[in-house]
Short mmCIF file of C-alpha atoms in Angstrom, two decimals:
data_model
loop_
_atom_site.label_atom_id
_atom_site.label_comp_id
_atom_site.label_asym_id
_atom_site.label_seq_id
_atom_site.Cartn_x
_atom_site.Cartn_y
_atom_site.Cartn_z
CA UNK A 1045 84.74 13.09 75.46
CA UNK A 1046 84.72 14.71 72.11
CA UNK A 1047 86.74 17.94 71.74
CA UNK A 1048 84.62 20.94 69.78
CA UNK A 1049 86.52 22.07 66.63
CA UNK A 1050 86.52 25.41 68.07
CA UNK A 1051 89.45 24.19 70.88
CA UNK A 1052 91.41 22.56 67.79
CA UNK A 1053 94.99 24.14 66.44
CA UNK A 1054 94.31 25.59 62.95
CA UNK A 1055 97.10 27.52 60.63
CA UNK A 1056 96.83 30.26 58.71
CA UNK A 1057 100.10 31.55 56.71
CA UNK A 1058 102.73 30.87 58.48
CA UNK A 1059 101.07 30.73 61.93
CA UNK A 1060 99.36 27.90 63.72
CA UNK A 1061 96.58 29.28 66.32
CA UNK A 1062 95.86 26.70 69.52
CA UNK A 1063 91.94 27.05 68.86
CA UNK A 1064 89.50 28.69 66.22
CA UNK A 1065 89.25 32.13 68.69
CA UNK A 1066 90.47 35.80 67.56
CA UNK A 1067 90.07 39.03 69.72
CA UNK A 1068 88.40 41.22 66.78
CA UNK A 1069 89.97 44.13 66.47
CA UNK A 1070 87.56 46.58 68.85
CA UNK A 1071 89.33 49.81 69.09
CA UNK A 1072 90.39 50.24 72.54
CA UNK A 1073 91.11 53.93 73.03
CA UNK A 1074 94.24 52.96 75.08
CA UNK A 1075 97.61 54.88 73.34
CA UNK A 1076 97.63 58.13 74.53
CA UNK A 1077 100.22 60.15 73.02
CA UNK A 1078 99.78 57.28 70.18
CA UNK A 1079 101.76 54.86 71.99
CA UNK A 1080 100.75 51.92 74.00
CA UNK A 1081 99.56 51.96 77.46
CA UNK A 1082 99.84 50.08 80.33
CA UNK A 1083 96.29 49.61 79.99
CA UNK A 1084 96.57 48.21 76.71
CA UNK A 1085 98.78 45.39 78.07
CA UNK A 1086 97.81 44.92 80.39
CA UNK A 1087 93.86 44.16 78.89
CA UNK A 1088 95.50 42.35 75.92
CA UNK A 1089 97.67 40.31 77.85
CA UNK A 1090 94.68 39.18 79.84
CA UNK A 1091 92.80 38.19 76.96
CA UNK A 1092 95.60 36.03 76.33
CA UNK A 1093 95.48 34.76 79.61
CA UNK A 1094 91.02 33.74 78.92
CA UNK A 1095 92.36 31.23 76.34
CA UNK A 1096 91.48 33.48 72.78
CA UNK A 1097 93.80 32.04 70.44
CA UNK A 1098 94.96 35.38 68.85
CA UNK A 1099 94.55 39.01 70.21
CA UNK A 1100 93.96 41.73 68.05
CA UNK A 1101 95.48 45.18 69.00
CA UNK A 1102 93.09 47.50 67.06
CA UNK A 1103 93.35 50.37 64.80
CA UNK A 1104 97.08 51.21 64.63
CA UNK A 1105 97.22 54.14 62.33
CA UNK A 1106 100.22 53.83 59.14
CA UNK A 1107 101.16 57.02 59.29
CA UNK A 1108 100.15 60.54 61.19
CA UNK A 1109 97.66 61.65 58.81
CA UNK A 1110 96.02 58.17 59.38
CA UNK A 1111 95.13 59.05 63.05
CA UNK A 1112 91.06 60.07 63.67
CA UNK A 1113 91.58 59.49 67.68
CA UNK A 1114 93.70 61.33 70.63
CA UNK A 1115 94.54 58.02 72.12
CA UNK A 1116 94.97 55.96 69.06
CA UNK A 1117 98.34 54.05 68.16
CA UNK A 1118 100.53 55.02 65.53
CA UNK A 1119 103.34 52.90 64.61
CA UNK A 1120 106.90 54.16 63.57
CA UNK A 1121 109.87 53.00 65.27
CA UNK A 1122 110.27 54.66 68.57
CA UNK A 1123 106.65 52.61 69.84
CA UNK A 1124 108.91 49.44 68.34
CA UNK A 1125 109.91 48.43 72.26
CA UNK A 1126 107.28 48.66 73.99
CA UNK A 1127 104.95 46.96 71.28
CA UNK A 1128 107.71 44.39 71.61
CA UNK A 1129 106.95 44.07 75.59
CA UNK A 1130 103.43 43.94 74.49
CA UNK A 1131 103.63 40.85 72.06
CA UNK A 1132 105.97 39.00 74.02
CA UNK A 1133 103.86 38.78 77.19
CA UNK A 1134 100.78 37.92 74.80
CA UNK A 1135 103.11 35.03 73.56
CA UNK A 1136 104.41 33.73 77.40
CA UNK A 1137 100.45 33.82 78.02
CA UNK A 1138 100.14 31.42 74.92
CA UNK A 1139 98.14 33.77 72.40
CA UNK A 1140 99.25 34.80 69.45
CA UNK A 1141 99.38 38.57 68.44
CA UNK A 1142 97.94 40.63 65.67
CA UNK A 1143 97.85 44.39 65.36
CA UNK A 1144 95.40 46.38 62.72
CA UNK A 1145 96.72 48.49 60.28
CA UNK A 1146 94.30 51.29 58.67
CA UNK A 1147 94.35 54.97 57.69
CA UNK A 1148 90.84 56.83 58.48
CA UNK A 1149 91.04 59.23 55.27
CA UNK A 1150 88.29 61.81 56.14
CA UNK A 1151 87.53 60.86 59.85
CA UNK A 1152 89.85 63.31 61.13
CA UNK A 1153 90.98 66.82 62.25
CA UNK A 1154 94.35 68.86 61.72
CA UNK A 1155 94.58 68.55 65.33
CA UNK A 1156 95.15 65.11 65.05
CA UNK A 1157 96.42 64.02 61.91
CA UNK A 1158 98.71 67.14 61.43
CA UNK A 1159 97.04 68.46 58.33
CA UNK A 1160 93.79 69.32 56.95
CA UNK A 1161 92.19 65.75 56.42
CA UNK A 1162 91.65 63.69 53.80
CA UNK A 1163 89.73 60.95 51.68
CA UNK A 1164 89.18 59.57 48.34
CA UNK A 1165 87.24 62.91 47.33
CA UNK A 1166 86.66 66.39 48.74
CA UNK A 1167 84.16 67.06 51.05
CA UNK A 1168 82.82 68.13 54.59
CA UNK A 1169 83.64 65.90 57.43
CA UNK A 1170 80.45 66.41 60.23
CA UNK A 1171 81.61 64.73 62.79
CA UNK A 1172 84.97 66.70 63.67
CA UNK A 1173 83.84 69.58 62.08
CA UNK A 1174 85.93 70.38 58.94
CA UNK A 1175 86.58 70.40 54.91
CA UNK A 1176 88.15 67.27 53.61
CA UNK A 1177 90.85 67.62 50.79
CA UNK A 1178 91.03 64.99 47.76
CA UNK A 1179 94.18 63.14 47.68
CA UNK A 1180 96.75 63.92 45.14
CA UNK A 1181 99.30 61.14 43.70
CA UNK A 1182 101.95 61.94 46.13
CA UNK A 1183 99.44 61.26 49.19
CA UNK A 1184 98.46 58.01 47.53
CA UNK A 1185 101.65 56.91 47.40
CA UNK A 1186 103.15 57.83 50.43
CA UNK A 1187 99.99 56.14 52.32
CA UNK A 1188 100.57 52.59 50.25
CA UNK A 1189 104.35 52.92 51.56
CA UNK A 1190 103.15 53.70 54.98
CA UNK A 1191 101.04 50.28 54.80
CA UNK A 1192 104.40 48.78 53.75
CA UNK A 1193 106.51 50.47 56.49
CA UNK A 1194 103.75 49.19 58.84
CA UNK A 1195 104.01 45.57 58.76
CA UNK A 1196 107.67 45.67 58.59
CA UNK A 1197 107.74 47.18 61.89
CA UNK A 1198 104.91 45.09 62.77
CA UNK A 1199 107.16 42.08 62.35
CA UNK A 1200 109.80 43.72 64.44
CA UNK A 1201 107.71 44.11 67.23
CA UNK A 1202 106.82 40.29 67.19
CA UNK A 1203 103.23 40.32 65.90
CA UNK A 1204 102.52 37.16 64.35
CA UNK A 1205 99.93 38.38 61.88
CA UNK A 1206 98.27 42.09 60.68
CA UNK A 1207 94.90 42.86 59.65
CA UNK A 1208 94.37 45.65 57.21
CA UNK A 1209 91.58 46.97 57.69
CA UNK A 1210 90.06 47.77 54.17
CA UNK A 1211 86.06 48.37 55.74
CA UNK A 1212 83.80 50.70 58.31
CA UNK A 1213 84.46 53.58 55.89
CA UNK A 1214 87.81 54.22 56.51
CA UNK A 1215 90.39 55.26 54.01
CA UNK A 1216 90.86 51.92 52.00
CA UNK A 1217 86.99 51.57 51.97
CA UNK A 1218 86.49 55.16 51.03
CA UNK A 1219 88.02 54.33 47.43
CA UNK A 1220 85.92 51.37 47.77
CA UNK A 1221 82.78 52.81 47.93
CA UNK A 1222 80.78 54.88 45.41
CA UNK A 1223 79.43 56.29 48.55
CA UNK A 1224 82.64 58.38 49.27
CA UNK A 1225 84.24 57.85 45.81
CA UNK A 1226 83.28 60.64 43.70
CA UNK A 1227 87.03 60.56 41.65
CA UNK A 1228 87.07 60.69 37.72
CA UNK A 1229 90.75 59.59 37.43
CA UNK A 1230 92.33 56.47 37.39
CA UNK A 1231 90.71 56.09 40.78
CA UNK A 1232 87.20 56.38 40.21
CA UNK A 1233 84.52 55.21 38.16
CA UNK A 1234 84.48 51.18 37.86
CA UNK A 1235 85.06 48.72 40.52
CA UNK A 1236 88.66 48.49 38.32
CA UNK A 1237 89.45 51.76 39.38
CA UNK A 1238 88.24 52.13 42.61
CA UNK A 1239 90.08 48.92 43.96
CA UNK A 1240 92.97 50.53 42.74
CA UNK A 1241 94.58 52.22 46.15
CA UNK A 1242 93.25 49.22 47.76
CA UNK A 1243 95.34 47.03 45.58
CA UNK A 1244 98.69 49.88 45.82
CA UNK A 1245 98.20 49.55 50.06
CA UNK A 1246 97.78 45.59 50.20
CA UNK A 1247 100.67 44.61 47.83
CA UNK A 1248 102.85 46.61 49.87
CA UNK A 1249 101.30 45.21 52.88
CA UNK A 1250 101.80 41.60 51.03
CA UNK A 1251 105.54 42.32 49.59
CA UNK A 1252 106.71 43.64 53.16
CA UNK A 1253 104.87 40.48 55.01
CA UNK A 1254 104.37 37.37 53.10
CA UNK A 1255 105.98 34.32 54.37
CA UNK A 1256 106.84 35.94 57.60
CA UNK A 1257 103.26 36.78 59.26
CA UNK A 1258 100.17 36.35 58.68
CA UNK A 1259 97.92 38.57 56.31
CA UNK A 1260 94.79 39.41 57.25
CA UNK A 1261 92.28 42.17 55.86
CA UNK A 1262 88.86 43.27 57.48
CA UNK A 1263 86.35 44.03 54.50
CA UNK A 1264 82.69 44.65 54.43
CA UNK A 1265 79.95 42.57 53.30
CA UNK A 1266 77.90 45.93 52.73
CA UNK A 1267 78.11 49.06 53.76
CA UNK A 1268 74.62 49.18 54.94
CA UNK A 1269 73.03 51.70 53.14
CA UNK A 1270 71.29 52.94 50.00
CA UNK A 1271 73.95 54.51 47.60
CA UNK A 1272 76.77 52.13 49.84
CA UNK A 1273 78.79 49.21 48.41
CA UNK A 1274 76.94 46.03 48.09
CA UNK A 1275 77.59 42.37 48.63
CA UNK A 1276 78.26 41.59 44.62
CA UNK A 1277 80.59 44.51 44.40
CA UNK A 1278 82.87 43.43 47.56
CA UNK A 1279 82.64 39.56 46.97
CA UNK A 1280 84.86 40.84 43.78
CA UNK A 1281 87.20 42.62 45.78
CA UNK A 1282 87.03 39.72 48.21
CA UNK A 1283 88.50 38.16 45.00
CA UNK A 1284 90.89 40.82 44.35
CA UNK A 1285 92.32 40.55 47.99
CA UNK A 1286 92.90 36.70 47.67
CA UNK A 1287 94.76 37.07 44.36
CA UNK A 1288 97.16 39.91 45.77
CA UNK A 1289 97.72 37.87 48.49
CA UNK A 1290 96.24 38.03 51.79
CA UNK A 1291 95.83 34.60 54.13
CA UNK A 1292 92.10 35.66 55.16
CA UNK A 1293 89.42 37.71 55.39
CA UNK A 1294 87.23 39.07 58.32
CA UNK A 1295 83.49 39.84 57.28
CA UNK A 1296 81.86 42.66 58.85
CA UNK A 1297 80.16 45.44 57.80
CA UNK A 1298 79.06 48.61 57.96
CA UNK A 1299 80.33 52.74 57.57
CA UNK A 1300 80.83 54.70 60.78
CA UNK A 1301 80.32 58.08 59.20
CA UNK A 1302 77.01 56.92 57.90
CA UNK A 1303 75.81 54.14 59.85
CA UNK A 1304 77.46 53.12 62.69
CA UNK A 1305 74.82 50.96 64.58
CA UNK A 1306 74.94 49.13 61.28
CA UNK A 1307 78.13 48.19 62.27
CA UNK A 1308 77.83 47.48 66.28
CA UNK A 1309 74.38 47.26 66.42
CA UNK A 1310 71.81 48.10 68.95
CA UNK A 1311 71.50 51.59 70.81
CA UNK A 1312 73.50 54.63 69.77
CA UNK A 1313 74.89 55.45 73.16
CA UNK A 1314 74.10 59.37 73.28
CA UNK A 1315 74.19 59.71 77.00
CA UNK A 1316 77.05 58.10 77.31
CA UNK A 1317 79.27 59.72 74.20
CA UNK A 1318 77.55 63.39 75.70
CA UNK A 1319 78.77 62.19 79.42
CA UNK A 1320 82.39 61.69 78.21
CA UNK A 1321 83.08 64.20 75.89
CA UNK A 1322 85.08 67.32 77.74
CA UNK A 1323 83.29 71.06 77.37
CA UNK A 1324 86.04 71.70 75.03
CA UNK A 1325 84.07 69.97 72.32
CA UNK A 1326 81.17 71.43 73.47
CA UNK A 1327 79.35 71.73 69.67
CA UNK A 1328 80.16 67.75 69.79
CA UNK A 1329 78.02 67.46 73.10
CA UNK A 1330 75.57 69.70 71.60
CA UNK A 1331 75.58 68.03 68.00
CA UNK A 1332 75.02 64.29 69.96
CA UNK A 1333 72.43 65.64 72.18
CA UNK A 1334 70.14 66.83 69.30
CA UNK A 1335 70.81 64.52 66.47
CA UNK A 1336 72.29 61.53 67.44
CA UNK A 1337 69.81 59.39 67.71
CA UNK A 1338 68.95 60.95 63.95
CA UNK A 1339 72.20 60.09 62.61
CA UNK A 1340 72.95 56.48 64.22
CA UNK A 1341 69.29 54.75 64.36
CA UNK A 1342 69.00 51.28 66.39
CA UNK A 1343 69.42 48.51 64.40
CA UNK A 1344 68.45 45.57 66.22
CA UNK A 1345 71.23 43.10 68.35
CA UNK A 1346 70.98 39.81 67.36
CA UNK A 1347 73.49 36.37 67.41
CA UNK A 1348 75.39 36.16 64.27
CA UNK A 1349 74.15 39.19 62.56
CA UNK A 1350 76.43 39.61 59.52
CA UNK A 1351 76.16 35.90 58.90
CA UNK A 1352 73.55 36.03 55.82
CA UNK A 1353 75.48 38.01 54.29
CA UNK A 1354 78.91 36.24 55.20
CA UNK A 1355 77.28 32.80 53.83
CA UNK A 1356 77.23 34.64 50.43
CA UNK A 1357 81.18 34.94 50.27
CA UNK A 1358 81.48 31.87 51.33
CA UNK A 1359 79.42 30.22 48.49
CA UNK A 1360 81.29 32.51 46.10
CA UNK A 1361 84.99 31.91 47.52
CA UNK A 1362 84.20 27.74 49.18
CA UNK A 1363 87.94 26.99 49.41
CA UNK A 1364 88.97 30.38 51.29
CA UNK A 1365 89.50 30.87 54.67
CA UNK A 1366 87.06 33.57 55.98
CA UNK A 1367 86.68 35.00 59.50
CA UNK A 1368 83.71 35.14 60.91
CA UNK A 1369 82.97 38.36 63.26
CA UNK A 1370 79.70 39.71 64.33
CA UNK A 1371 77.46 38.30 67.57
CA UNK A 1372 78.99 35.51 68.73
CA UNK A 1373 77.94 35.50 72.21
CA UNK A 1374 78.50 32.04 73.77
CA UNK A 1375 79.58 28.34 72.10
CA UNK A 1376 76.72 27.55 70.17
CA UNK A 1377 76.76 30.54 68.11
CA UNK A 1378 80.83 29.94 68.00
CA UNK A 1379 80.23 26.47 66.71
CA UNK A 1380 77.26 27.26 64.63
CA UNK A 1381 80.31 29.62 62.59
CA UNK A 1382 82.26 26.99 62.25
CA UNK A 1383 79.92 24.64 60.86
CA UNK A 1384 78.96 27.17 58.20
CA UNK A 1385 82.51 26.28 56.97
CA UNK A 1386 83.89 29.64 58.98
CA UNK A 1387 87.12 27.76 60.30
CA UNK A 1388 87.72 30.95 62.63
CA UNK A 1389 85.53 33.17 64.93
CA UNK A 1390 86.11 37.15 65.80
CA UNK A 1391 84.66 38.24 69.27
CA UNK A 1392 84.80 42.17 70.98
CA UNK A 1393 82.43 43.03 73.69
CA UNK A 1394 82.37 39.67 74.70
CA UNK A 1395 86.04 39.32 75.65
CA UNK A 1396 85.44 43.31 76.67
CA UNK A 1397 83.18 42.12 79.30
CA UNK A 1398 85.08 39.35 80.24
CA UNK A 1399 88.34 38.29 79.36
CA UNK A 1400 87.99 35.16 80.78
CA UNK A 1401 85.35 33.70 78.20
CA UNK A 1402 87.17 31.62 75.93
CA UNK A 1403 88.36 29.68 78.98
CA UNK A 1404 84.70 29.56 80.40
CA UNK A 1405 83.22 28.75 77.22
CA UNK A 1406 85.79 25.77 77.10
CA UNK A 1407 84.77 24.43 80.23
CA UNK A 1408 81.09 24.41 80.13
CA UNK A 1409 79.38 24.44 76.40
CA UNK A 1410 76.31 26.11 77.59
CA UNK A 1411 78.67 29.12 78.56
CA UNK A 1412 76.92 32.50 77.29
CA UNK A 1413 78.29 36.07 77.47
CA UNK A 1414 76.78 38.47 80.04
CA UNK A 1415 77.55 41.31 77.45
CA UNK A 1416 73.94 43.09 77.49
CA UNK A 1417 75.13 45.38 74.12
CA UNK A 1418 74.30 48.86 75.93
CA UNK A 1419 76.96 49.81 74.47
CA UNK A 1420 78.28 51.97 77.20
CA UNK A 1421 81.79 50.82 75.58
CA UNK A 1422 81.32 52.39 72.66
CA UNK A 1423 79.69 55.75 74.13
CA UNK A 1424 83.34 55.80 76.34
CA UNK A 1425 85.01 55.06 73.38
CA UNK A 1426 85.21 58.33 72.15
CA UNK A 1427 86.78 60.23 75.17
CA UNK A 1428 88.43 57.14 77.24
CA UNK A 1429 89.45 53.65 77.16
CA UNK A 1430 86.73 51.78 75.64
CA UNK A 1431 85.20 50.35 79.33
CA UNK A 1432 82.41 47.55 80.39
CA UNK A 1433 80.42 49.34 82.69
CA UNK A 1434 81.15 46.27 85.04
CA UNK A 1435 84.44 47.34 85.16
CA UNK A 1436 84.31 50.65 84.72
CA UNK A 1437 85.52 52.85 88.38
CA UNK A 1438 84.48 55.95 87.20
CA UNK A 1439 80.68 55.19 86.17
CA UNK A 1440 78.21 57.82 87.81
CA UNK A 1441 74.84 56.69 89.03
CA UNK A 1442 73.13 58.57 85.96
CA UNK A 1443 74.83 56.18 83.76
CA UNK A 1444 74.48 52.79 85.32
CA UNK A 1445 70.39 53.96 85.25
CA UNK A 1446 71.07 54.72 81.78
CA UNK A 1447 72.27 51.35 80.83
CA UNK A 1448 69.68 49.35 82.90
CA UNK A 1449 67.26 51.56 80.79
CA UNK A 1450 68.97 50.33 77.45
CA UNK A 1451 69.27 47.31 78.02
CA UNK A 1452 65.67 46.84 79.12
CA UNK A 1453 64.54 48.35 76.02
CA UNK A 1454 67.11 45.70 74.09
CA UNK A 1455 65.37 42.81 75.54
CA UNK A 1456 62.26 44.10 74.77
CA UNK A 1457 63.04 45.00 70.96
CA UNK A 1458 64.89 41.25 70.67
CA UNK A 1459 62.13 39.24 72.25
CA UNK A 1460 59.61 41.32 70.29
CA UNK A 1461 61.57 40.40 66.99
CA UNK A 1462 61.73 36.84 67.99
CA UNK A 1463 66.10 37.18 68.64
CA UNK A 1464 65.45 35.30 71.88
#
């Protein structure tokens, strides 16, 4: 019997994985009060059990200011223990662990982040409401340090690797991104300037890590969107990030603030963001009821849909050690990855579905995911735990109709577009 690649060992920095299988880093909405949950270990540490070869724990905010959600981790010491607990259960299940770092600039609210919000420019955030400020040098450099501060307590906890995250239109990406990067300093302008903060963040990332854990950064591949960051401009920075020193790179795409479905793909879950959101954010309820569908149009599901673009990086960077992320529903689109010369696979909703389905997939090759990309997850996201609505107790009738509605339309659009 020949064994697939994708259940083969493979090292990256100073840590070996058992197979070619990550956990991407899916926020979970599972911290509240910014520090784990028993539902987050629980979930991770049965990811581990499915067989993934490294778990992601998603979206752990560098410092205060860096925090856009209620129930979003933010590291400093006092979470040190219990992220400890976390990792070494992950590790007795056989899994490594890996824990995103990021800072969402703009995406915020003083109720959350402690102060009035900010980015690589001034502006207006929509979605919270409220006015962004433009970061000064002092902010700069106390978010690089934070990066730096991060993975050192990252390695105390007992992660084996970090992923800074450095796309979606978060902070790093904002600098990126003549989008969101309207600066006429030293920050501004050319690519030069605007990978600058991006280069300040990672080499403290790099200086505090190297050696001991592996470095990982999530970038796009485009933003998705006319006036966005395209694919020549980031397969530089791609470039940029190798020579400051990071062991890999995840491909995605995508800005949330602008296009999110670009990102996830499929439906824009109104009905279920509306659901979940408390009266207390009423405008938010009214805002998604009116306009969301405006704001976040349906862009198609399909297997493997960032992989045109991914191929690019590869042909520009052949000897580097990309991570493929973005529909890989079952072992032939796995595989398929790795024979593009991916040597590593990301997966979300399909290890949100079941956490089982590295294991399954192991056992029978024709294994597919039962994720049906409704997105229901998503729509929970925002308020809760991010939820299959398999699994999910608290699921009215309204909303299972919902998603059998969505997810007929889904199979309709895919099979229309020839997908399936």
């Amino acid at each position: 019997m020949v064994t697939s690649e994708l259940f083969t060992p493979y090292k990256i920095g100073p840590v070996e994985l058992k197979n070619r299988t990550i956990r991407s880093a899916a926020f979970e909405a599972m911290c509240p009060g910014q520090r784990p949950s028993q539902e987050l270990f629980d979930y991770h540490t049965a990811v581990a059990r499915g067989g993934i070869g490294m778990t992601t724990v998603a979206y752990a905010a560098v410092c205060r200011s860096g925090l856009s959600f209620e129930n979003q981790l933010w590291m400093r010491e006092e979470i040190v223990p219990e992220l400890k607990a976390l990792t070494d259960a992950i590790h007795k299940e056989g899994a490594k662990a890996s824990i995103q770092l990021g800072h969402c600039g703009n995406m915020s609210h003083r109720s959350i982040c402690g102060c009035m919000p900010y980015g690589a420019s001034r502006g207006f955030n929509l979605y919270s409401p409220t006015f962004v400020q433009k970061m000064n040098m002092e902010q700069i450099n106390e978010v690089a340090d934070a990066y730096g501060r991060a993975v050192e307590l990252a390695i105390e906890a007992g992660f084996d690797a970090v992923e800074i995250h450095a796309g979606h239109g978060y902070l790093i990406s904002q600098f990126l991104s003549p989008y969101t990067n309207h600066r006429r300093d030293q920050f501004g302008g050319s690519l030069e300037n605007r990978m600058r903060f991006m280069n300040m963040c990672v080499s403290k990332a790099v200086d505090a890590g190297k050696g001991k854990i592996a470095i990982f950064a999530k970038l796009n591949t485009r933003d998705g969107f006319k006036g966005g960051q395209e694919t020549d401009e980031l397969i530089e920075v791609a470039k940029e990030l190798r020579r400051l020193g990071v062991d890999s790179i995840v491909l995605s795409g995508g800005f949330v603030s602008r296009h999110p479905q670009y990102v996830m793909r499929g439906q824009f879950p109104v009905k279920t963001i509306v659901h979940y959101f408390p009266w207390s954010k009423w405008w938010l309820k009214l805002g998604v009821t009116l306009a969301g569908k405006l704001v976040a149009p349906t862009v198609p599901f399909k297997k493997l849909f960032f992989m045109e673009d991914a191929l690019k990086f590869r042909e520009a960077m052949p000897d580097f050690p990309f991570v493929y992320v973005g529909g890989v529903t079952d072992r032939k689109s796995a595989e398929e990855a790795l024979a593009k010369g991916f040597p590593m696979i990301q997966m979300g909703r399909a290890v949100l579905e079941d956490t089982d389905f590295v294991n399954k997939m192991a056992s029978d090759e024709n294994h597919c995911s039962g994720c049906s990309h409704s997105n229901f997850c998503i729509g929970r996201m925002y308020s809760k735990s991010m939820q299959c609505h398999k699994h999910c107790e608290d699921i009215t009738p309204a909303l299972r109709k919902e998603v059998k509605r969505v997810e007929a339309q889904n199979e309709k659009l895919e099979r229309k577009l020839g997908y399936k």
